[in-house]
PDB file of C-alpha atoms and ligand atoms in Angstrom:
ATOM      1  CA  MET H   9       0.000   0.000   0.000  1.00  0.00           C
ATOM      2  CA  VAL H  10       1.254   3.481  -0.853  1.00  0.00           C
ATOM      3  CA  MET H  11       1.406   5.587   2.304  1.00  0.00           C
ATOM      4  CA  THR H  12      -0.320   8.945   2.067  1.00  0.00           C
ATOM      5  CA  VAL H  13      -0.804  11.733   4.581  1.00  0.00           C
ATOM      6  CA  PRO H  14      -4.497  10.813   5.216  1.00  0.00           C
ATOM      7  CA  GLU H  15      -3.504   7.149   5.634  1.00  0.00           C
ATOM      8  CA  PHE H  16      -0.749   8.172   8.066  1.00  0.00           C
ATOM      9  CA  LYS H  17      -3.318  10.048  10.186  1.00  0.00           C
ATOM     10  CA  HIS H  18      -5.751   7.153   9.928  1.00  0.00           C
ATOM     11  CA  ALA H  19      -3.166   4.767  11.448  1.00  0.00           C
ATOM     12  CA  LYS H  20      -3.656   6.414  14.849  1.00  0.00           C
ATOM     13  CA  ARG H  21      -7.448   6.043  14.709  1.00  0.00           C
ATOM     14  CA  ALA H  22      -7.003   2.399  13.661  1.00  0.00           C
ATOM     15  CA  GLY H  23      -4.561   1.797  16.547  1.00  0.00           C
ATOM     16  CA  ARG H  24      -1.716   0.867  14.170  1.00  0.00           C
ATOM     17  CA  LYS H  25       1.817   1.823  15.252  1.00  0.00           C
ATOM     18  CA  ILE H  26       3.909   3.611  12.634  1.00  0.00           C
ATOM     19  CA  ALA H  27       7.584   2.788  11.900  1.00  0.00           C
ATOM     20  CA  MET H  28       9.700   5.565  10.409  1.00  0.00           C
ATOM     21  CA  VAL H  29      13.401   5.923   9.683  1.00  0.00           C
ATOM     22  CA  THR H  30      15.619   8.500   8.055  1.00  0.00           C
ATOM     23  CA  ALA H  31      17.281   7.991   4.679  1.00  0.00           C
ATOM     24  CA  TYR H  32      19.460  10.296   2.652  1.00  0.00           C
ATOM     25  CA  ASP H  33      20.100   8.527  -0.654  1.00  0.00           C
ATOM     26  CA  ALA H  34      18.484   6.351  -3.306  1.00  0.00           C
ATOM     27  CA  LEU H  35      20.172   3.092  -2.273  1.00  0.00           C
ATOM     28  CA  PHE H  36      19.070   3.122   1.349  1.00  0.00           C
ATOM     29  CA  ALA H  37      15.656   4.604   0.500  1.00  0.00           C
ATOM     30  CA  ARG H  38      15.015   1.584  -1.748  1.00  0.00           C
ATOM     31  CA  ILE H  39      15.977  -0.835   1.039  1.00  0.00           C
ATOM     32  CA  VAL H  40      13.845   0.999   3.617  1.00  0.00           C
ATOM     33  CA  ASP H  41      10.922   1.056   1.196  1.00  0.00           C
ATOM     34  CA  GLN H  42      11.273  -2.659   0.430  1.00  0.00           C
ATOM     35  CA  ALA H  43      11.242  -3.399   4.172  1.00  0.00           C
ATOM     36  CA  GLY H  44       7.750  -1.885   4.336  1.00  0.00           C
ATOM     37  CA  ILE H  45       8.669   1.030   6.606  1.00  0.00           C
ATOM     38  CA  GLU H  46       5.714   3.448   6.410  1.00  0.00           C
ATOM     39  CA  ALA H  47       7.580   6.746   6.152  1.00  0.00           C
ATOM     40  CA  ILE H  48      11.060   8.036   5.371  1.00  0.00           C
ATOM     41  CA  LEU H  49      12.378  11.264   6.810  1.00  0.00           C
ATOM     42  CA  VAL H  50      15.059  12.995   4.778  1.00  0.00           C
ATOM     43  CA  GLY H  51      16.421  14.394   8.023  1.00  0.00           C
ATOM     44  CA  ASP H  52      18.766  17.312   8.437  1.00  0.00           C
ATOM     45  CA  SER H  53      20.596  14.825  10.693  1.00  0.00           C
ATOM     46  CA  LEU H  54      22.454  14.226   7.410  1.00  0.00           C
ATOM     47  CA  GLY H  55      24.646  17.129   8.559  1.00  0.00           C
ATOM     48  CA  ILE H  56      25.931  14.860  11.339  1.00  0.00           C
ATOM     49  CA  VAL H  57      25.814  11.326   9.940  1.00  0.00           C
ATOM     50  CA  VAL H  58      26.590  12.031   6.269  1.00  0.00           C
ATOM     51  CA  GLN H  59      28.610  15.258   6.394  1.00  0.00           C
ATOM     52  CA  GLY H  60      30.440  14.568   9.675  1.00  0.00           C
ATOM     53  CA  LYS H  61      29.511  17.840  11.395  1.00  0.00           C
ATOM     54  CA  ASP H  62      28.677  18.303  15.078  1.00  0.00           C
ATOM     55  CA  THR H  63      25.282  19.898  14.525  1.00  0.00           C
ATOM     56  CA  THR H  64      22.584  20.178  11.863  1.00  0.00           C
ATOM     57  CA  LEU H  65      22.846  23.961  11.725  1.00  0.00           C
ATOM     58  CA  SER H  66      24.833  24.357   8.520  1.00  0.00           C
ATOM     59  CA  VAL H  67      22.698  22.073   6.356  1.00  0.00           C
ATOM     60  CA  THR H  68      21.384  24.135   3.427  1.00  0.00           C
ATOM     61  CA  MET H  69      18.214  24.105   1.358  1.00  0.00           C
ATOM     62  CA  GLU H  70      20.247  23.049  -1.684  1.00  0.00           C
ATOM     63  CA  GLU H  71      21.575  20.023   0.215  1.00  0.00           C
ATOM     64  CA  MET H  72      18.085  19.080   1.429  1.00  0.00           C
ATOM     65  CA  LEU H  73      16.764  19.337  -2.134  1.00  0.00           C
ATOM     66  CA  TYR H  74      19.582  17.144  -3.454  1.00  0.00           C
ATOM     67  CA  HIS H  75      18.993  14.409  -0.851  1.00  0.00           C
ATOM     68  CA  THR H  76      15.192  14.645  -1.147  1.00  0.00           C
ATOM     69  CA  GLU H  77      15.403  14.048  -4.912  1.00  0.00           C
ATOM     70  CA  MET H  78      17.557  10.957  -4.405  1.00  0.00           C
ATOM     71  CA  VAL H  79      15.272   9.465  -1.768  1.00  0.00           C
ATOM     72  CA  ALA H  80      12.054  10.254  -3.653  1.00  0.00           C
ATOM     73  CA  ARG H  81      13.449   8.581  -6.779  1.00  0.00           C
ATOM     74  CA  THR H  82      13.434   5.104  -5.182  1.00  0.00           C
ATOM     75  CA  ALA H  83      10.826   5.283  -2.405  1.00  0.00           C
ATOM     76  CA  ARG H  84       7.781   3.724  -4.043  1.00  0.00           C
ATOM     77  CA  ARG H  85       5.426   3.196  -1.107  1.00  0.00           C
ATOM     78  CA  ALA H  86       6.838   5.027   1.895  1.00  0.00           C
ATOM     79  CA  LEU H  87       5.714   8.575   2.625  1.00  0.00           C
ATOM     80  CA  VAL H  88       8.693  10.876   2.026  1.00  0.00           C
ATOM     81  CA  ILE H  89       8.961  13.770   4.477  1.00  0.00           C
ATOM     82  CA  SER H  90      11.763  16.332   4.229  1.00  0.00           C
ATOM     83  CA  ASP H  91      13.252  18.395   7.009  1.00  0.00           C
ATOM     84  CA  MET H  92      13.242  22.143   6.567  1.00  0.00           C
ATOM     85  CA  PRO H  93      16.806  23.122   7.472  1.00  0.00           C
ATOM     86  CA  PHE H  94      17.836  25.872   9.890  1.00  0.00           C
ATOM     87  CA  LEU H  95      16.940  29.382   8.597  1.00  0.00           C
ATOM     88  CA  SER H  96      14.743  28.052   5.798  1.00  0.00           C
ATOM     89  CA  TYR H  97      11.499  28.814   7.699  1.00  0.00           C
ATOM     90  CA  GLN H  98      12.394  31.032  10.669  1.00  0.00           C
ATOM     91  CA  VAL H  99      13.060  34.309   8.816  1.00  0.00           C
ATOM     92  CA  SER H 100       9.617  34.896   7.290  1.00  0.00           C
ATOM     93  CA  ILE H 101       6.397  33.140   6.344  1.00  0.00           C
ATOM     94  CA  GLU H 102       7.147  33.893   2.676  1.00  0.00           C
ATOM     95  CA  GLU H 103      10.525  32.126   2.833  1.00  0.00           C
ATOM     96  CA  ALA H 104       8.970  29.215   4.719  1.00  0.00           C
ATOM     97  CA  LEU H 105       6.338  28.801   2.006  1.00  0.00           C
ATOM     98  CA  ARG H 106       8.789  29.060  -0.895  1.00  0.00           C
ATOM     99  CA  ASN H 107      11.270  26.618   0.680  1.00  0.00           C
ATOM    100  CA  ALA H 108       8.611  24.100   1.685  1.00  0.00           C
ATOM    101  CA  GLY H 109       7.232  24.254  -1.858  1.00  0.00           C
ATOM    102  CA  ARG H 110      10.685  23.561  -3.292  1.00  0.00           C
ATOM    103  CA  LEU H 111      10.999  20.422  -1.133  1.00  0.00           C
ATOM    104  CA  LEU H 112       7.656  19.195  -2.485  1.00  0.00           C
ATOM    105  CA  GLN H 113       8.849  19.932  -6.025  1.00  0.00           C
ATOM    106  CA  ALA H 114      11.930  17.804  -5.261  1.00  0.00           C
ATOM    107  CA  GLY H 115       9.666  14.849  -4.454  1.00  0.00           C
ATOM    108  CA  ALA H 116       8.713  15.092  -0.766  1.00  0.00           C
ATOM    109  CA  ALA H 117       5.070  14.617   0.169  1.00  0.00           C
ATOM    110  CA  ALA H 118       5.396  16.649   3.361  1.00  0.00           C
ATOM    111  CA  VAL H 119       7.865  18.786   5.321  1.00  0.00           C
ATOM    112  CA  LYS H 120       8.949  18.806   8.961  1.00  0.00           C
ATOM    113  CA  LEU H 121       9.624  21.969  10.997  1.00  0.00           C
ATOM    114  CA  GLU H 122      11.127  22.195  14.465  1.00  0.00           C
ATOM    115  CA  GLY H 123       9.479  24.248  17.206  1.00  0.00           C
ATOM    116  CA  GLY H 124       6.170  25.090  18.836  1.00  0.00           C
ATOM    117  CA  ARG H 125       4.434  28.429  19.366  1.00  0.00           C
ATOM    118  CA  PRO H 126       6.933  30.581  17.378  1.00  0.00           C
ATOM    119  CA  ILE H 127       6.381  28.597  14.184  1.00  0.00           C
ATOM    120  CA  ALA H 128       2.671  27.771  14.498  1.00  0.00           C
ATOM    121  CA  ASN H 129       1.764  30.540  12.015  1.00  0.00           C
ATOM    122  CA  ARG H 130       4.211  29.062   9.457  1.00  0.00           C
ATOM    123  CA  VAL H 131       2.553  25.674   9.881  1.00  0.00           C
ATOM    124  CA  ARG H 132      -0.907  27.202   9.354  1.00  0.00           C
ATOM    125  CA  THR H 133       0.157  28.994   6.156  1.00  0.00           C
ATOM    126  CA  LEU H 134       1.857  25.934   4.652  1.00  0.00           C
ATOM    127  CA  VAL H 135      -1.136  23.731   5.397  1.00  0.00           C
ATOM    128  CA  GLU H 136      -3.519  26.328   3.927  1.00  0.00           C
ATOM    129  CA  CYS H 137      -1.393  26.243   0.775  1.00  0.00           C
ATOM    130  CA  GLY H 138      -1.669  22.465   0.530  1.00  0.00           C
ATOM    131  CA  ILE H 139       1.689  21.514   2.050  1.00  0.00           C
ATOM    132  CA  PRO H 140       1.390  18.811   4.731  1.00  0.00           C
ATOM    133  CA  VAL H 141       3.482  19.585   7.831  1.00  0.00           C
ATOM    134  CA  MET H 142       4.926  17.337  10.499  1.00  0.00           C
ATOM    135  CA  GLY H 143       5.791  19.197  13.717  1.00  0.00           C
ATOM    136  CA  HIS H 144       8.800  18.440  15.917  1.00  0.00           C
ATOM    137  CA  ILE H 145       8.975  19.383  19.605  1.00  0.00           C
ATOM    138  CA  GLY H 146      10.969  18.384  22.690  1.00  0.00           C
ATOM    139  CA  MET H 147      14.694  18.311  22.028  1.00  0.00           C
ATOM    140  CA  THR H 148      14.823  20.107  18.680  1.00  0.00           C
ATOM    141  CA  PRO H 149      18.412  19.760  17.402  1.00  0.00           C
ATOM    142  CA  GLN H 150      18.413  23.138  15.615  1.00  0.00           C
ATOM    143  CA  ALA H 151      18.155  24.743  19.102  1.00  0.00           C
ATOM    144  CA  VAL H 152      21.108  22.736  20.499  1.00  0.00           C
ATOM    145  CA  HIS H 153      23.008  25.847  21.605  1.00  0.00           C
ATOM    146  CA  GLN H 154      20.010  27.099  23.546  1.00  0.00           C
ATOM    147  CA  TYR H 155      19.918  23.803  25.476  1.00  0.00           C
ATOM    148  CA  GLY H 156      23.701  23.696  25.935  1.00  0.00           C
ATOM    149  CA  GLY H 157      23.869  20.239  24.326  1.00  0.00           C
ATOM    150  CA  TYR H 158      21.586  17.415  23.206  1.00  0.00           C
ATOM    151  CA  LYS H 159      19.639  17.113  26.472  1.00  0.00           C
ATOM    152  CA  VAL H 160      16.302  15.614  27.493  1.00  0.00           C
ATOM    153  CA  GLN H 161      13.594  18.299  27.499  1.00  0.00           C
ATOM    154  CA  GLY H 162      10.338  18.715  29.450  1.00  0.00           C
ATOM    155  CA  LYS H 163      11.552  17.372  32.792  1.00  0.00           C
ATOM    156  CA  ALA H 164      10.534  20.457  34.791  1.00  0.00           C
ATOM    157  CA  PRO H 165       6.727  20.805  35.205  1.00  0.00           C
ATOM    158  CA  MET H 166       6.698  24.254  33.567  1.00  0.00           C
ATOM    159  CA  HIS H 167       8.626  23.018  30.514  1.00  0.00           C
ATOM    160  CA  ALA H 168       6.376  19.975  30.275  1.00  0.00           C
ATOM    161  CA  ASP H 169       3.326  22.274  30.272  1.00  0.00           C
ATOM    162  CA  ASN H 170       4.889  24.361  27.494  1.00  0.00           C
ATOM    163  CA  LEU H 171       5.397  21.226  25.398  1.00  0.00           C
ATOM    164  CA  ARG H 172       1.787  20.109  26.014  1.00  0.00           C
ATOM    165  CA  ALA H 173       0.617  23.548  24.873  1.00  0.00           C
ATOM    166  CA  ASP H 174       2.917  23.464  21.815  1.00  0.00           C
ATOM    167  CA  ALA H 175       1.507  20.098  20.761  1.00  0.00           C
ATOM    168  CA  LYS H 176      -2.067  21.423  20.891  1.00  0.00           C
ATOM    169  CA  LEU H 177      -1.082  24.589  19.019  1.00  0.00           C
ATOM    170  CA  LEU H 178       0.587  22.626  16.225  1.00  0.00           C
ATOM    171  CA  GLU H 179      -2.411  20.324  15.938  1.00  0.00           C
ATOM    172  CA  GLU H 180      -4.722  23.367  15.727  1.00  0.00           C
ATOM    173  CA  ALA H 181      -2.437  24.911  13.099  1.00  0.00           C
ATOM    174  CA  GLY H 182      -3.009  21.837  10.943  1.00  0.00           C
ATOM    175  CA  ALA H 183       0.104  19.665  11.454  1.00  0.00           C
ATOM    176  CA  PHE H 184      -0.712  16.082  10.432  1.00  0.00           C
ATOM    177  CA  SER H 185       1.733  14.524  12.893  1.00  0.00           C
ATOM    178  CA  LEU H 186       4.268  15.415  15.586  1.00  0.00           C
ATOM    179  CA  VAL H 187       7.774  14.162  16.342  1.00  0.00           C
ATOM    180  CA  LEU H 188       8.474  14.083  20.089  1.00  0.00           C
ATOM    181  CA  GLU H 189      12.217  13.946  20.673  1.00  0.00           C
ATOM    182  CA  ALA H 190      14.022  13.191  23.955  1.00  0.00           C
ATOM    183  CA  VAL H 191      11.188  13.804  26.405  1.00  0.00           C
ATOM    184  CA  PRO H 192      10.138  11.700  29.408  1.00  0.00           C
ATOM    185  CA  SER H 193       7.828   8.790  28.511  1.00  0.00           C
ATOM    186  CA  ASP H 194       4.987  10.005  30.746  1.00  0.00           C
ATOM    187  CA  LEU H 195       4.957  13.399  29.083  1.00  0.00           C
ATOM    188  CA  ALA H 196       4.975  11.742  25.645  1.00  0.00           C
ATOM    189  CA  ARG H 197       1.999   9.618  26.739  1.00  0.00           C
ATOM    190  CA  ASP H 198       0.075  12.719  27.934  1.00  0.00           C
ATOM    191  CA  ILE H 199       0.728  14.489  24.647  1.00  0.00           C
ATOM    192  CA  THR H 200      -0.145  11.414  22.591  1.00  0.00           C
ATOM    193  CA  GLU H 201      -3.460  11.066  24.418  1.00  0.00           C
ATOM    194  CA  SER H 202      -4.253  14.773  24.128  1.00  0.00           C
ATOM    195  CA  VAL H 203      -3.929  15.128  20.342  1.00  0.00           C
ATOM    196  CA  SER H 204      -5.795  13.411  17.516  1.00  0.00           C
ATOM    197  CA  ILE H 205      -2.737  13.361  15.201  1.00  0.00           C
ATOM    198  CA  PRO H 206      -0.057  10.633  15.410  1.00  0.00           C
ATOM    199  CA  THR H 207       2.955  11.298  17.616  1.00  0.00           C
ATOM    200  CA  ILE H 208       6.239   9.795  16.453  1.00  0.00           C
ATOM    201  CA  GLY H 209       8.755   9.303  19.230  1.00  0.00           C
ATOM    202  CA  ILE H 210      12.524   9.298  19.280  1.00  0.00           C
ATOM    203  CA  GLY H 211      13.783   8.940  22.825  1.00  0.00           C
ATOM    204  CA  ALA H 212      10.188   9.503  23.978  1.00  0.00           C
ATOM    205  CA  GLY H 213       9.263   6.046  25.265  1.00  0.00           C
ATOM    206  CA  PRO H 214       6.766   3.420  24.141  1.00  0.00           C
ATOM    207  CA  TYR H 215       3.461   5.312  24.322  1.00  0.00           C
ATOM    208  CA  CYS H 216       3.826   7.323  21.102  1.00  0.00           C
ATOM    209  CA  ASP H 217       1.812   6.353  18.034  1.00  0.00           C
ATOM    210  CA  GLY H 218       4.997   5.503  16.148  1.00  0.00           C
ATOM    211  CA  GLN H 219       8.770   5.515  16.412  1.00  0.00           C
ATOM    212  CA  ILE H 220      11.569   6.950  14.315  1.00  0.00           C
ATOM    213  CA  LEU H 221      15.300   6.234  14.392  1.00  0.00           C
ATOM    214  CA  VAL H 222      18.190   7.575  12.371  1.00  0.00           C
ATOM    215  CA  LEU H 223      18.884   4.798   9.852  1.00  0.00           C
ATOM    216  CA  TYR H 224      22.640   4.618  10.454  1.00  0.00           C
ATOM    217  CA  ASP H 225      22.041   4.277  14.234  1.00  0.00           C
ATOM    218  CA  LEU H 226      19.503   1.492  13.670  1.00  0.00           C
ATOM    219  CA  LEU H 227      21.910  -0.369  11.368  1.00  0.00           C
ATOM    220  CA  GLY H 228      24.896   0.066  13.683  1.00  0.00           C
ATOM    221  CA  LEU H 229      26.806   2.139  11.136  1.00  0.00           C
ATOM    222  CA  PHE H 230      27.293   5.319  13.149  1.00  0.00           C
ATOM    223  CA  ASP H 231      29.112   4.970  16.459  1.00  0.00           C
ATOM    224  CA  GLU H 232      30.549   8.451  17.018  1.00  0.00           C
ATOM    225  CA  PHE H 233      27.767   9.224  19.464  1.00  0.00           C
ATOM    226  CA  VAL H 234      25.089   6.691  20.426  1.00  0.00           C
ATOM    227  CA  PRO H 235      22.237   8.164  22.488  1.00  0.00           C
ATOM    228  CA  LYS H 236      20.541   6.003  25.160  1.00  0.00           C
ATOM    229  CA  PHE H 237      17.383   5.687  23.045  1.00  0.00           C
ATOM    230  CA  VAL H 238      19.148   4.011  20.109  1.00  0.00           C
ATOM    231  CA  LYS H 239      18.808   0.265  19.612  1.00  0.00           C
ATOM    232  CA  PRO H 240      21.118  -1.094  16.910  1.00  0.00           C
ATOM    233  CA  TYR H 241      19.275  -3.842  15.010  1.00  0.00           C
ATOM    234  CA  ALA H 242      22.401  -4.713  13.003  1.00  0.00           C
ATOM    235  CA  HIS H 243      26.146  -4.147  13.222  1.00  0.00           C
ATOM    236  CA  LEU H 244      26.958  -3.028   9.706  1.00  0.00           C
ATOM    237  CA  LYS H 245      30.026  -1.014  10.679  1.00  0.00           C
ATOM    238  CA  ALA H 246      31.644  -4.139  12.140  1.00  0.00           C
ATOM    239  CA  ASP H 247      30.648  -6.118   9.017  1.00  0.00           C
ATOM    240  CA  ALA H 248      32.041  -3.416   6.735  1.00  0.00           C
ATOM    241  CA  LEU H 249      35.332  -3.276   8.640  1.00  0.00           C
ATOM    242  CA  GLN H 250      35.697  -7.032   8.454  1.00  0.00           C
ATOM    243  CA  ALA H 251      34.961  -7.064   4.697  1.00  0.00           C
ATOM    244  CA  LEU H 252      37.389  -4.245   3.958  1.00  0.00           C
ATOM    245  CA  ARG H 253      40.192  -5.812   6.013  1.00  0.00           C
ATOM    246  CA  ARG H 254      39.692  -9.121   4.212  1.00  0.00           C
ATOM    247  CA  PHE H 255      39.781  -7.373   0.825  1.00  0.00           C
ATOM    248  CA  LYS H 256      43.049  -5.628   1.762  1.00  0.00           C
ATOM    249  CA  GLU H 257      44.622  -8.895   2.885  1.00  0.00           C
ATOM    250  CA  GLU H 258      43.549 -10.728  -0.264  1.00  0.00           C
ATOM    251  CA  VAL H 259      44.892  -7.957  -2.507  1.00  0.00           C
ATOM    252  CA  GLU H 260      48.210  -8.030  -0.663  1.00  0.00           C
ATOM    253  CA  CYS H 261      48.641 -11.804  -0.915  1.00  0.00           C
ATOM    254  CA  VAL H 262      47.193 -11.928  -4.479  1.00  0.00           C
ATOM    255  CA  LYS H 263      44.227 -14.091  -3.452  1.00  0.00           C
ATOM    256  CA  PHE H 264      41.967 -11.574  -5.207  1.00  0.00           C
ATOM    257  CA  PRO H 265      41.142 -11.483  -8.086  1.00  0.00           C
ATOM    258  CA  THR H 266      41.006 -15.171  -9.032  1.00  0.00           C
ATOM    259  CA  GLU H 267      40.101 -16.691 -12.400  1.00  0.00           C
ATOM    260  CA  THR H 268      36.410 -16.201 -11.512  1.00  0.00           C
ATOM    261  CA  GLU H 269      36.755 -12.443 -11.356  1.00  0.00           C
ATOM    262  CA  SER H 270      39.027 -12.160 -14.434  1.00  0.00           C
ATOM    263  CA  TYR H 271      38.218 -11.686 -18.173  1.00  0.00           C
ATOM    264  CA  HIS H 272      39.776 -13.884 -20.879  1.00  0.00           C
TER     265      HIS H 272
HETATM  266  O1  KIV W 314      16.909  15.059  11.312  1.00  0.00           O
HETATM  267  C1  KIV W 314      16.452  14.014  11.781  1.00  0.00           C
HETATM  268  O2  KIV W 314      16.902  12.908  11.479  1.00  0.00           O
HETATM  269  C2  KIV W 314      15.325  14.131  12.708  1.00  0.00           C
HETATM  270  C3  KIV W 314      14.839  12.888  13.386  1.00  0.00           C
HETATM  271  C4  KIV W 314      15.846  12.236  14.195  1.00  0.00           C
HETATM  272  C5  KIV W 314      13.563  13.083  14.094  1.00  0.00           C
HETATM  273  O3  KIV W 314      14.808  15.186  12.894  1.00  0.00           O
END
């Protein structure tokens, strides 16, 4: 079944949990799609896992467009959602609309914006113009310097109340779903029960309507920094290291190539 925005929203009403991962290129998007994962996020986390930077802050619109095109080319059934990078939606509503539209033209079916109250009017405008929006609250990585690091948010009662209010505001503004990142499980449960749109958790416990992980974390490819909420379902970095070391050895002792890999 091809996943659409209405179908995504329907999953919550039907009590079906949603599995989402990130992908940044055509090869992995095809694999994720074939695995039946419902939605792919072209995340600005590519700044960290693909580009090797410490934060997502320098990811540009041009880079997001490039990666969105690659992912959309091979994702046949999964819903493709693209992150709006830092400064692509904060400066003005007009810029937010133009940039979100460009991501849809590159092949995304929806965009994701970080933040609550300050961006609710952007969300409303995009939705009114036919652009589906996923919200993202809790630990929003584009605000990392405000937090002083990638830290759990919403622990203090006042902050938790702000996040509850943000979730309602984003729902009212027309967001079709909400990512809850690095918040206590009980708060994520409260928010999930208080909104009619699906919540997608990352480091937000088991009560969300769905879960998302960064693909390279899930596959055990990225080990520079592994947050507590990551569960590696494979160990592809270890496999890759083993394969590469074997290749090097076989080249050195002329065990590769053999007759099988040679032309005559
Ligand atoms: O950029 C990203 O990958 C994200 C998810 C981790 C939610 O925003």
